[in-house]
Coordinates of C-alpha atoms and ligand atoms in Angstrom, one line a residue:
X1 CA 0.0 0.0 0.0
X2 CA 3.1 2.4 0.9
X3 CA 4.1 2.1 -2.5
X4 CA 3.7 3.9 -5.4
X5 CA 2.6 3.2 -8.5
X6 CA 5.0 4.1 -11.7
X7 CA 3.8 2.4 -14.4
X8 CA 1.0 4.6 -15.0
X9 CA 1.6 8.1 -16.4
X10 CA 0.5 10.0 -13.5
X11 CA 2.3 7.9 -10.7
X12 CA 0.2 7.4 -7.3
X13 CA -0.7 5.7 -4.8
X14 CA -4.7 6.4 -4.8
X15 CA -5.9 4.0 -7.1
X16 CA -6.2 6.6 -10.1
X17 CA -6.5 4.1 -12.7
X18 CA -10.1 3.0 -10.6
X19 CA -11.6 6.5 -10.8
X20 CA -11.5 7.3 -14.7
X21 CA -13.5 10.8 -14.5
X22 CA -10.4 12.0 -12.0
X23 CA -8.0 10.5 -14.1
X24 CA -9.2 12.3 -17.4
X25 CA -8.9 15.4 -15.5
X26 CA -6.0 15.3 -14.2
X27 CA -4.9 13.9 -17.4
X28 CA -6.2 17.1 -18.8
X29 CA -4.2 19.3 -16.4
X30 CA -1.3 17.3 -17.0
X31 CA -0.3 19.0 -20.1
X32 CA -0.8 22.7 -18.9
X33 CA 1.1 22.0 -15.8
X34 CA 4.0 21.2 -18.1
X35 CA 3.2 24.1 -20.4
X36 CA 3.6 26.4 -17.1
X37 CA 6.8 24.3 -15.2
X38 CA 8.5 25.3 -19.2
X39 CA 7.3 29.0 -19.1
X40 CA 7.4 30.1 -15.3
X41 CA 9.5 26.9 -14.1
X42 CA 13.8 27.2 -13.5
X43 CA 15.0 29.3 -16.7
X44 CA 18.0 27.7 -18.5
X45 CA 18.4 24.2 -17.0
X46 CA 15.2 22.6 -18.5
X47 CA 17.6 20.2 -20.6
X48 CA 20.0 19.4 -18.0
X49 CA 20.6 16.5 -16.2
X50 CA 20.5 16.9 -11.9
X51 CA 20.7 14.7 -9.7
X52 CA 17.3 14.5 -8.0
X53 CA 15.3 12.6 -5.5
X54 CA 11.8 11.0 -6.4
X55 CA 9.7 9.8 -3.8
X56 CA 8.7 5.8 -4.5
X57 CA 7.3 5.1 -1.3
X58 CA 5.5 7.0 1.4
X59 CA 6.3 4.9 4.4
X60 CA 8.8 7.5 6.7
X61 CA 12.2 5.7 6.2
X62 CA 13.4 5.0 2.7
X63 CA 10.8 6.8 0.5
X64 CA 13.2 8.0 -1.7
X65 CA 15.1 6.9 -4.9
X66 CA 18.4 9.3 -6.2
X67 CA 18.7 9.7 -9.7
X68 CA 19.8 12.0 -12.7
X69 CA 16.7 13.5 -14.1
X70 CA 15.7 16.2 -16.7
X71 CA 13.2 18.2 -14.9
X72 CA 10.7 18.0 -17.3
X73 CA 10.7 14.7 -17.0
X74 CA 10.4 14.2 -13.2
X75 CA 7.9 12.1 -12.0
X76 CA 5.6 14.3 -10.2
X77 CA 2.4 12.2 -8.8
X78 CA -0.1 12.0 -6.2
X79 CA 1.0 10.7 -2.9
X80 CA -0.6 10.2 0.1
X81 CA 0.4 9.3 3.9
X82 CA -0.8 5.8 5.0
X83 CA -4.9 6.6 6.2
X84 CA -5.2 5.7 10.0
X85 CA -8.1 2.9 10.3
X86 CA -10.8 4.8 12.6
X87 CA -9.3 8.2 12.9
X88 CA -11.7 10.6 14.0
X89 CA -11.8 14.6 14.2
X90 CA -9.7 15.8 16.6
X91 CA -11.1 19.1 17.5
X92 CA -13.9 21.7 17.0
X93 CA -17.3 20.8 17.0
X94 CA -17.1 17.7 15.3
X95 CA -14.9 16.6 17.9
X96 CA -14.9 12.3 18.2
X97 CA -17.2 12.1 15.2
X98 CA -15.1 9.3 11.9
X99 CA -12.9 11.7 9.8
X100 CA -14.5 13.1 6.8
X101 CA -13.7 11.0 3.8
X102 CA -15.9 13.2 1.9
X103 CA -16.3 17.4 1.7
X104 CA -18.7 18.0 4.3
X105 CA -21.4 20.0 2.1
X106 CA -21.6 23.1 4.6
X107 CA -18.0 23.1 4.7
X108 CA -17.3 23.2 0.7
X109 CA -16.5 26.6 0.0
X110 CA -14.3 27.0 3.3
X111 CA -12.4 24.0 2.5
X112 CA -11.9 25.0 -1.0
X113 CA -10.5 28.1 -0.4
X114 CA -7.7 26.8 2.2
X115 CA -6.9 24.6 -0.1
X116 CA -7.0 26.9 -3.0
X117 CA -4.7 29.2 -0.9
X118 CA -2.2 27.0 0.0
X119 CA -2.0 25.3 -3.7
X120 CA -1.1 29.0 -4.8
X121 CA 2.2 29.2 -2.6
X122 CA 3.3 26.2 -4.5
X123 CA 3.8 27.4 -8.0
X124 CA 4.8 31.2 -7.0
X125 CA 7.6 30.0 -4.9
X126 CA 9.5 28.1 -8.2
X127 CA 8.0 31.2 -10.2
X128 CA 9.7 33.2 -7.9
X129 CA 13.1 31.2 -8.1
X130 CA 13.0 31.2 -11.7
X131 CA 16.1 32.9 -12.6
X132 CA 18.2 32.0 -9.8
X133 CA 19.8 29.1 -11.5
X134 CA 22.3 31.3 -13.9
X135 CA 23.5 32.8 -11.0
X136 CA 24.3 30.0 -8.1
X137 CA 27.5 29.8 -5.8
X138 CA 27.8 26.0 -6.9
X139 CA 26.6 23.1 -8.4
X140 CA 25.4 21.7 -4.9
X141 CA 23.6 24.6 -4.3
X142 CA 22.0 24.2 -7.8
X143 CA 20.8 20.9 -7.2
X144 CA 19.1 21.8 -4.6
X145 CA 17.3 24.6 -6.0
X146 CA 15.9 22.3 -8.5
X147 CA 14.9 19.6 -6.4
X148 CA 13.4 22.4 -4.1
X149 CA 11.3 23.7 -7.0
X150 CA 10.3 20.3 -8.9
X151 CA 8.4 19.4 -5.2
X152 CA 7.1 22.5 -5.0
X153 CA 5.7 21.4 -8.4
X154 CA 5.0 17.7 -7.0
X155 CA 2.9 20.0 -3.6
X156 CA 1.1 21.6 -6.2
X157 CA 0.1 18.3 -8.1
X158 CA -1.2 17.3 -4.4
X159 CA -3.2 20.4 -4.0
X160 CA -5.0 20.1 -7.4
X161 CA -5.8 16.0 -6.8
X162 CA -7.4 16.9 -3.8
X163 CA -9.6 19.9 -5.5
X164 CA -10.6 17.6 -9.1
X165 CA -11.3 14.6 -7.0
X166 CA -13.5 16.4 -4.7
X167 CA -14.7 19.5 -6.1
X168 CA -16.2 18.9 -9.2
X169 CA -16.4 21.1 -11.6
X170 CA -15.5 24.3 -9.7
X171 CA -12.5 22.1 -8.4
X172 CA -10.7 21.7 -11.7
X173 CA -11.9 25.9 -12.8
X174 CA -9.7 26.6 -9.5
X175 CA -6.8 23.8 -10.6
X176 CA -6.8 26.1 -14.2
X177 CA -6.6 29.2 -12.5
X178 CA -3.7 28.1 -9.7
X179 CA -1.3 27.6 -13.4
X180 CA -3.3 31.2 -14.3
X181 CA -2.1 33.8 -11.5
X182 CA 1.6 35.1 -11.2
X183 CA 4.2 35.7 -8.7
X184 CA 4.2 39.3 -8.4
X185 CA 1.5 41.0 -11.4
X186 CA 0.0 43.3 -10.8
X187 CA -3.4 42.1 -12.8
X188 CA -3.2 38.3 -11.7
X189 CA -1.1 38.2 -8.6
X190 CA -0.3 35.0 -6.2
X191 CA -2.9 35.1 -3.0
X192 CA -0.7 35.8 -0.2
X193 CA 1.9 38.8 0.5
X194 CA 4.6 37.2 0.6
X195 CA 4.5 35.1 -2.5
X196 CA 4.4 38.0 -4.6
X197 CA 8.1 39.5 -3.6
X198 CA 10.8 38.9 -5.5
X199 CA 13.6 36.5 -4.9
X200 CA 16.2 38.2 -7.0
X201 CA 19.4 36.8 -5.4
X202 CA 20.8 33.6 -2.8
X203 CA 20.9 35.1 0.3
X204 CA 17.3 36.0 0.0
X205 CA 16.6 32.8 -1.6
X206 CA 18.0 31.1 1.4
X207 CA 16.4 33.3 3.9
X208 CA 12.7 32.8 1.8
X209 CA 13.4 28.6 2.9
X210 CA 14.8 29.8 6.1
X211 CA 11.3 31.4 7.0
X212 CA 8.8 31.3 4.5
X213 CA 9.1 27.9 3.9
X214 CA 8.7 27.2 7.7
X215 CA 5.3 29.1 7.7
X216 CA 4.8 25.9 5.4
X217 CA 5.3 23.7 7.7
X218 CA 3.1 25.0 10.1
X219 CA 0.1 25.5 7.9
X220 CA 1.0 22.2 6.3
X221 CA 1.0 21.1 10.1
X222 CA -2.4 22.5 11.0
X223 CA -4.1 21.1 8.0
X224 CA -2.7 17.9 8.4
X225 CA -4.6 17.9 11.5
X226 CA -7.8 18.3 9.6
X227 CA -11.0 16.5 9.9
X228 CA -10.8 15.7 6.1
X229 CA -9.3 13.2 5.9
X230 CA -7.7 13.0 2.5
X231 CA -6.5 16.7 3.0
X232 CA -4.7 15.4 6.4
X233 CA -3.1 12.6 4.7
X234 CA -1.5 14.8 1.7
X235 CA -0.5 17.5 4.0
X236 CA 1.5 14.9 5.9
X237 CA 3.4 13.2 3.4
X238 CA 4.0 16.9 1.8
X239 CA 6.0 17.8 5.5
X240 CA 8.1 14.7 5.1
X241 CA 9.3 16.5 1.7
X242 CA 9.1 20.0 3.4
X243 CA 11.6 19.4 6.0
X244 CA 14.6 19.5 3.4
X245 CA 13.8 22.6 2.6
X246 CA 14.1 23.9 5.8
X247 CA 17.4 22.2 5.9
X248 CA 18.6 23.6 2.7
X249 CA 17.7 27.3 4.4
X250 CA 18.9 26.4 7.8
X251 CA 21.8 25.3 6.5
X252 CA 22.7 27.6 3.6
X253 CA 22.4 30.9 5.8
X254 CA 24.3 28.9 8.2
X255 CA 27.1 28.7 5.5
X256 CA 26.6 32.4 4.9
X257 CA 27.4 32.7 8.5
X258 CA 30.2 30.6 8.7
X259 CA 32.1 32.4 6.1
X260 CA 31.5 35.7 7.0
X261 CA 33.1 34.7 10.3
X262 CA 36.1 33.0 8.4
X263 CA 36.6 36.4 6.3
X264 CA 36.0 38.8 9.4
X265 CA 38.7 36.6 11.8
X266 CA 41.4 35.8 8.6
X267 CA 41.5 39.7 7.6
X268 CA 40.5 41.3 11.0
X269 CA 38.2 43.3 9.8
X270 CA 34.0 43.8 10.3
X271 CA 34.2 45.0 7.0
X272 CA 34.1 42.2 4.6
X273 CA 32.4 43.7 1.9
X274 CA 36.0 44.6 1.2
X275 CA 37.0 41.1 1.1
X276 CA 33.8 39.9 -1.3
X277 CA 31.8 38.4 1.6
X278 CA 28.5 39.5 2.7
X279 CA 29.1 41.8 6.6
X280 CA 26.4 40.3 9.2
X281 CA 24.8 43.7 9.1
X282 CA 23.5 43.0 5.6
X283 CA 22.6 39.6 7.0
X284 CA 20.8 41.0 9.8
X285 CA 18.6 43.6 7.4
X286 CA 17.7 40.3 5.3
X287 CA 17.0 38.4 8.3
X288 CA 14.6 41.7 8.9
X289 CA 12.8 41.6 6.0
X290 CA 12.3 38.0 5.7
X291 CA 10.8 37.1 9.2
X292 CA 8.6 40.2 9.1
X293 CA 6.8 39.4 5.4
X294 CA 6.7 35.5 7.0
X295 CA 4.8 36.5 9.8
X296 CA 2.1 38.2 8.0
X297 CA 1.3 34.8 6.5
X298 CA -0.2 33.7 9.2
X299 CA -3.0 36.6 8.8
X300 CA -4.4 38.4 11.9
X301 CA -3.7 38.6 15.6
X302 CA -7.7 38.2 15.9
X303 CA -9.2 36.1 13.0
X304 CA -13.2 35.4 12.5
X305 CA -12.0 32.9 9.6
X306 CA -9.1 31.1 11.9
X307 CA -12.3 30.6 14.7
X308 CA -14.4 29.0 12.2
X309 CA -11.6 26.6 10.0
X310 CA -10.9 25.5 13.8
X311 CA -15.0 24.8 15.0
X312 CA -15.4 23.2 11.9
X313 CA -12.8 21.4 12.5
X314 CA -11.3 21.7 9.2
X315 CA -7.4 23.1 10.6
X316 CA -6.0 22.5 13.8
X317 CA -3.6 24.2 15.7
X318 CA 0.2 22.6 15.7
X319 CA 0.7 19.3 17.1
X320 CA -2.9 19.6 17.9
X321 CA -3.4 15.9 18.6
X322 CA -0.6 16.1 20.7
X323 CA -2.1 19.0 23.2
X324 CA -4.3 17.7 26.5
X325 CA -7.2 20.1 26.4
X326 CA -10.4 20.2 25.4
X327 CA -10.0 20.6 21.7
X328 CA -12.8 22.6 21.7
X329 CA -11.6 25.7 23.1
X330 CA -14.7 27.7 23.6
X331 CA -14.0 29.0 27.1
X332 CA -10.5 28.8 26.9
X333 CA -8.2 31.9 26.5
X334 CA -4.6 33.0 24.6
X335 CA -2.4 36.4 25.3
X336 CA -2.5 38.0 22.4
X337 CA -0.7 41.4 21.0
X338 CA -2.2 45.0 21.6
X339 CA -1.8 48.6 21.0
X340 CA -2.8 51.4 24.0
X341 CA -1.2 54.2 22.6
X342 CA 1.9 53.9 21.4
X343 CA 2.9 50.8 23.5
X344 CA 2.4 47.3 22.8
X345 CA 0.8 45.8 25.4
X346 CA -0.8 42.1 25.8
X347 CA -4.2 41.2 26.6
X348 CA -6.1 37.9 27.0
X349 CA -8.9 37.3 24.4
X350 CA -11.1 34.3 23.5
X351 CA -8.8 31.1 22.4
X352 CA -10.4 30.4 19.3
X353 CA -10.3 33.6 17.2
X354 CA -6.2 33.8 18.3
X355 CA -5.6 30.9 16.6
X356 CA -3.6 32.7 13.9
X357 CA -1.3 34.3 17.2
X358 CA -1.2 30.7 18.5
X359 CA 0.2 29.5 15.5
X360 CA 2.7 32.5 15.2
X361 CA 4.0 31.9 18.1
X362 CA 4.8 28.4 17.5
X363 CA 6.0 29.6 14.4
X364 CA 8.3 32.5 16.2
X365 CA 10.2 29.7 18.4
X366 CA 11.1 27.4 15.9
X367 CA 12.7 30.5 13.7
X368 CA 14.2 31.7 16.8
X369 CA 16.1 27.7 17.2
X370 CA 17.8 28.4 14.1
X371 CA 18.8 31.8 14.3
X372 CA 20.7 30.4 17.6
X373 CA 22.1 27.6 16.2
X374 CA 24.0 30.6 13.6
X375 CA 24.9 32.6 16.9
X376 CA 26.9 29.4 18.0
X377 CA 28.7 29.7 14.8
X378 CA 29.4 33.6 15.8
X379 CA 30.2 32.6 19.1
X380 CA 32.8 30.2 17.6
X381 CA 34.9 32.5 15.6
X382 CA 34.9 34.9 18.8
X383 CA 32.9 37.8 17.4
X384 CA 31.1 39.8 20.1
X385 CA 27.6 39.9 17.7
X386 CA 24.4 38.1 18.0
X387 CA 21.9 38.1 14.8
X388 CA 18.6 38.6 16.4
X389 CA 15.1 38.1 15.1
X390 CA 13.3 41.4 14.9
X391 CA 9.9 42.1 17.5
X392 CA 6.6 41.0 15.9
X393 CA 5.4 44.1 15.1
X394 CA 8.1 45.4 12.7
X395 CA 7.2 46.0 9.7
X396 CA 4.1 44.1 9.3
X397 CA 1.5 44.5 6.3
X398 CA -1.1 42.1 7.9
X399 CA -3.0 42.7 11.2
X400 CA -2.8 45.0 14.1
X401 CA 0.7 46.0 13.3
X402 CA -0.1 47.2 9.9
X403 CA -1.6 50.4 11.3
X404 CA 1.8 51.5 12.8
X405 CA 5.7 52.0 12.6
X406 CA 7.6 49.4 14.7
X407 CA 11.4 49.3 15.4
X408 CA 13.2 46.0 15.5
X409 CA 13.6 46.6 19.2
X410 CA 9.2 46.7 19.6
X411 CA 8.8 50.7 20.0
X412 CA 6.0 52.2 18.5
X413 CA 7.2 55.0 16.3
X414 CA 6.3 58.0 13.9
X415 CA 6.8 57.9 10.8
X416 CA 9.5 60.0 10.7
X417 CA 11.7 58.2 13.3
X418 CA 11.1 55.0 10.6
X419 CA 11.5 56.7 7.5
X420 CA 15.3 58.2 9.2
X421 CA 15.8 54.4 10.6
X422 CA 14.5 52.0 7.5
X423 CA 17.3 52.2 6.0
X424 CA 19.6 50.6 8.9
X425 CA 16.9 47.5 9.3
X426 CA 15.8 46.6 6.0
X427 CA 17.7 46.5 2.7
X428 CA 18.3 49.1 0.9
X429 CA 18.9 49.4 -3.2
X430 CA 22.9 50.0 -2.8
X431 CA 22.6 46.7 -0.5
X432 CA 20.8 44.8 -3.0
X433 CA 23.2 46.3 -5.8
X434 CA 26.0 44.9 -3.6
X435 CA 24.7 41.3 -3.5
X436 CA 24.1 41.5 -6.9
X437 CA 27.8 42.2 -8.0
X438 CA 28.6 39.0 -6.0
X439 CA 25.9 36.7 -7.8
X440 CA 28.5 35.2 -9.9
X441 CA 27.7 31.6 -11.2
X442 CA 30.1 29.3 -10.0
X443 CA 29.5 25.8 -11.9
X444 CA 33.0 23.9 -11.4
X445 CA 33.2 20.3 -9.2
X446 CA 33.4 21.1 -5.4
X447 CA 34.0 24.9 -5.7
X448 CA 32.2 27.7 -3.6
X449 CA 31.3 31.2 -4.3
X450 CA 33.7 33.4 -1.9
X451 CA 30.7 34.6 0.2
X452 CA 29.6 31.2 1.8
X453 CA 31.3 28.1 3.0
X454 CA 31.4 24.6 1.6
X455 CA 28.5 22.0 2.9
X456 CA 29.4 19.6 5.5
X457 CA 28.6 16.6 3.2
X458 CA 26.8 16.2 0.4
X459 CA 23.7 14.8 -1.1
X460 CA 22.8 11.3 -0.4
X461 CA 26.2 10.4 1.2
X462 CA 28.0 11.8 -2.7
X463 CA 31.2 13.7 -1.9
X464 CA 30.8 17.4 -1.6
X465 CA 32.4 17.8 -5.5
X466 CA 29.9 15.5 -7.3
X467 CA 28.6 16.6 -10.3
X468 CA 25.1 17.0 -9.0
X469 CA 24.6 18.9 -12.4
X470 CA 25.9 18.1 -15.3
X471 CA 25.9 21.5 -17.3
X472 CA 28.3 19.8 -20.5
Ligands
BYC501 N1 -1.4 38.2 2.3 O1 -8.7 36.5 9.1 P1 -7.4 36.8 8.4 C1 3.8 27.3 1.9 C2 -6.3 37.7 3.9 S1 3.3 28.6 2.9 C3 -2.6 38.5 1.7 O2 -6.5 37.7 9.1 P2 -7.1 34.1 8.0 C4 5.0 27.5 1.1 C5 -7.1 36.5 4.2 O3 -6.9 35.5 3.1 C6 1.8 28.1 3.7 N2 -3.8 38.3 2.2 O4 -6.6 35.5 8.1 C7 6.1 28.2 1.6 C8 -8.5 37.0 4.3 O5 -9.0 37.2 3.1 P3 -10.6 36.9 2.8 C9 0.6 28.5 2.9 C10 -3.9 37.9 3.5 O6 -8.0 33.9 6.9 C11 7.2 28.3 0.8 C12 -8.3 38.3 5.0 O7 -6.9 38.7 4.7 N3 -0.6 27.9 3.4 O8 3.2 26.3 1.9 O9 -7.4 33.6 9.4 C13 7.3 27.8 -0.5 C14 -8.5 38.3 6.5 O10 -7.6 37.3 7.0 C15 -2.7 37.5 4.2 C16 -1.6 28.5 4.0 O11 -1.6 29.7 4.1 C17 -1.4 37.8 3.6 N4 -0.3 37.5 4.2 O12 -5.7 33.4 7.7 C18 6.1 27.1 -1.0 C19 -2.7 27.7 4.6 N5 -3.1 37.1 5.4 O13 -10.8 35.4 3.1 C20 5.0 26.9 -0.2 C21 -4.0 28.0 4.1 C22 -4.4 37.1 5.4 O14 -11.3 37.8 3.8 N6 -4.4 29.4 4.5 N7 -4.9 37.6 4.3 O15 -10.8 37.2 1.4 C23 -4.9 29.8 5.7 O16 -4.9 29.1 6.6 C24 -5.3 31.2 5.8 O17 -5.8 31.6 4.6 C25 -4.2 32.2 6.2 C26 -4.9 33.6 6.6 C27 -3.5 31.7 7.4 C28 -3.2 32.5 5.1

């Protein structure tokens, strides 16, 4: 059952070839989705070969098979976690009641809309890495672009089974319109904020699967804690190909890190712009940016829609089977942000509308384990700095923060104290210029760019100079 069927053009494991209406439409779908991956997919290496992982199983250990593969021709496909004989609803008002296998009718256009909103981030995120490829620090790092952006493709794939083989007809209009919208237009844009910035060089690549991939894993998270069922089981096996992404972010600022620290000790010096290395300041406005656009993804402090996906019990909070409470929540309580004046205060309002804050927060620890483990490495080389995550409210688009001006350090200000400070926390054009003159491509065996350190091993136990793309 764990495994997954190849032989059939659209591999699976969900019995496609036993439901011929899905299978026509995805069938149908199949074509456009390749029509988009060569028009808005990785510029330039469509013909190449990289050496790429394909799932072929869904059990947790093993469920993956290395290979060189053209992009075009990886095998993206419809995979599902293992279902959980007798698994119930595990919170909200449908609390003990079987696990929907089925859209609950009263719940369709709810449902579709969650899932409509997080099949959009899928696409835009490879639209938005589209060009990085000409420009990367190695052929490691190039690899794992691409595998990055084909499952991106294979989340979207998961996204679009679940709305043609339960939505009918307005299903596959929003599966057309998912290949329709673009990363950053002005006429059709993505859905969500942050999915419509650009990604124009590494550093912000690697701080966009640093952060806004791990907002992916908590909405994945939540959702796989859903009532529906088959929505549950594709969210969980999509977090099992999720986590490498946050490894390749982790890791690669890490690296960043780790040779700024090399360049700052070896030429005593804070200044390594000098030396062709990116100074921790510039990190630190990135880091800025990045976290602040991230946390808007998780929408308002106090949320009407976040209430009702949780009553309905159509999104659960993280690790929500995990939690020993009611799972209802209806008397329950949560701190949440506010504003008196100009000071940000915290007050304690209803649980279920601050689910969004709840999440946040969970959200907000996990980005704050990484950005420690880089402060070790900054620690290490005997530098007297500590990269910090910036407060909440600074500069936030989405929610009660939107209405003001907040400094990294969580004062309210006026808009003239920001406008004299932006400049200091959030990149500015001559700092983007400056990472742009260092976005060299570097393509040969087992070298680096000069502004980030090597890996500590490779992929799939291959030595650190493999030719993970072959570019002849
Ligand atoms: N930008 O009640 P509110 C990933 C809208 S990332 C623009 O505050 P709600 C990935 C909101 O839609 C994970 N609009 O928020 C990562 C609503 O509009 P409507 C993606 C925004 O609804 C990297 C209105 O404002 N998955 O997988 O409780 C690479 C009021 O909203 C934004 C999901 O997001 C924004 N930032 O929660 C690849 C999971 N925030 O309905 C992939 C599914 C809010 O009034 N989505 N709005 O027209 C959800 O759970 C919810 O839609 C949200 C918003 C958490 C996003």
């Amino acid at each position: 059952m764990a495994s997954i069927d190849y032989s059939e053009r659209i591999p699976n494991n969900v019995s496609l070839s036993e439901n011929r209406r899905l299978q026509r439409a995805l069938e149908e779908w199949h074509p456009k989705f390749l029509d988009w991956w060569m028009g808005m997919g990785p510029t330039g290496f469509q013909e190449k070969d990289v050496y790429l992982r394909t799932a072929v199983s869904v059990d947790a250990q093993g469920w993956a098979q290395f290979d060189y593969v053209k992009m075009p021709d990886y095998r993206w496909g419809l995979f599902l976690a293992e279902p959980e004989p007798g698994r119930t609803v595990g919170f909200g008002d449908h609390l003990g009641a079987s696990a929907w296998q089925d859209v609950p009718g009263e719940y369709r256009g709810v449902l579709r809309r969650l899932i409509v909103t997080q099949g959009d981030t899928e696409p835009a995120s490879v639209e938005q890495q589209r060009h990085l490829g000409r420009t990367c620090p190695s052929l490691y790092d190039l690899r794992n672009l691409f595998q990055i952006n084909v499952e991106e493709g294979r989340h979207l794939w998961a996204m679009v089974y679940l709305l043609d083989a339960y939505f009918g007809r307005d299903g596959r209009e929003e599966s057309e319109a998912l290949l329709q919208r673009r990363s950053g237009d002005r006429d059709k844009p993505r859905i969500l904020g942050a999915f419509n910035e650009k990604t124009p060089d590494w550093l912000s690549y690697m701080m966009f699967t640093y952060f806004t991939d791990r907002d992916g894993k908590y909405q994945l998270a939540s959702l796989a804690e859903s009532g529906f069922d088959p929505l549950s089981r594709t969210c969980r096996f999509m977090l099992t190909e999720e986590a490498h992404h946050l490894f390749v972010g982790e890791t690669g600022i890490g690296r960043v890190v780790q040779r700024t620290c090399e360049l700052m000790r070896d030429g005593k010096t804070d200044d390594v712009r000098r030396l062709g290395g990116l100074d921790l300041a510039t990190l630190q406005k990135y880091i800025n940016f990045h976290y602040s656009v991230s946390l808007d993804l998780f929408g308002s402090e106090v949320s009407t829609n976040a209430a009702n996906f949780y009553t309905m019990g159509l999104k659960g909070r993280f690790e929500e089977s995990k939690k020993r409470d009611d799972h209802r929540l209806k008397d329950a309580t949560y701190t949440v942000s506010e504003l008196t004046g100009d000071r940000i205060t915290t007050r304690e309002a209803p649980a279920l509308p601050s689910l969004n804050e709840r999440l946040r927060d969970d959200y907000i620890a996990d980005c704050q384990r990484g950005v420690d483990r880089w402060n070790q490495i900054v620690k290490k080389h005997e530098i007297d700095l500590e990269l910090r995550l910036p407060h909440r409210g600074f500069h936030r688009a989405i929610g009660l923060f939107a209405e003001v001006k907040v400094s990294p350090d969580g004062r309210v200000l006026s808009e003239a104290e920001w406008d004299a400070k932006k400049h200091e926390w959030l990149p500015t054009e001559a700092d983007q210029a400056y990472l742009q003159s260092l976005m060299l491509p570097v393509t040969e065996r087992g070298r680096f760019a000069n502004w980030i350190a090597p890996p500590a091993r490779g992929v799939n136990g291959q030595p650190i100079d493999f030719e993970y793309v072959r570019l002849a």
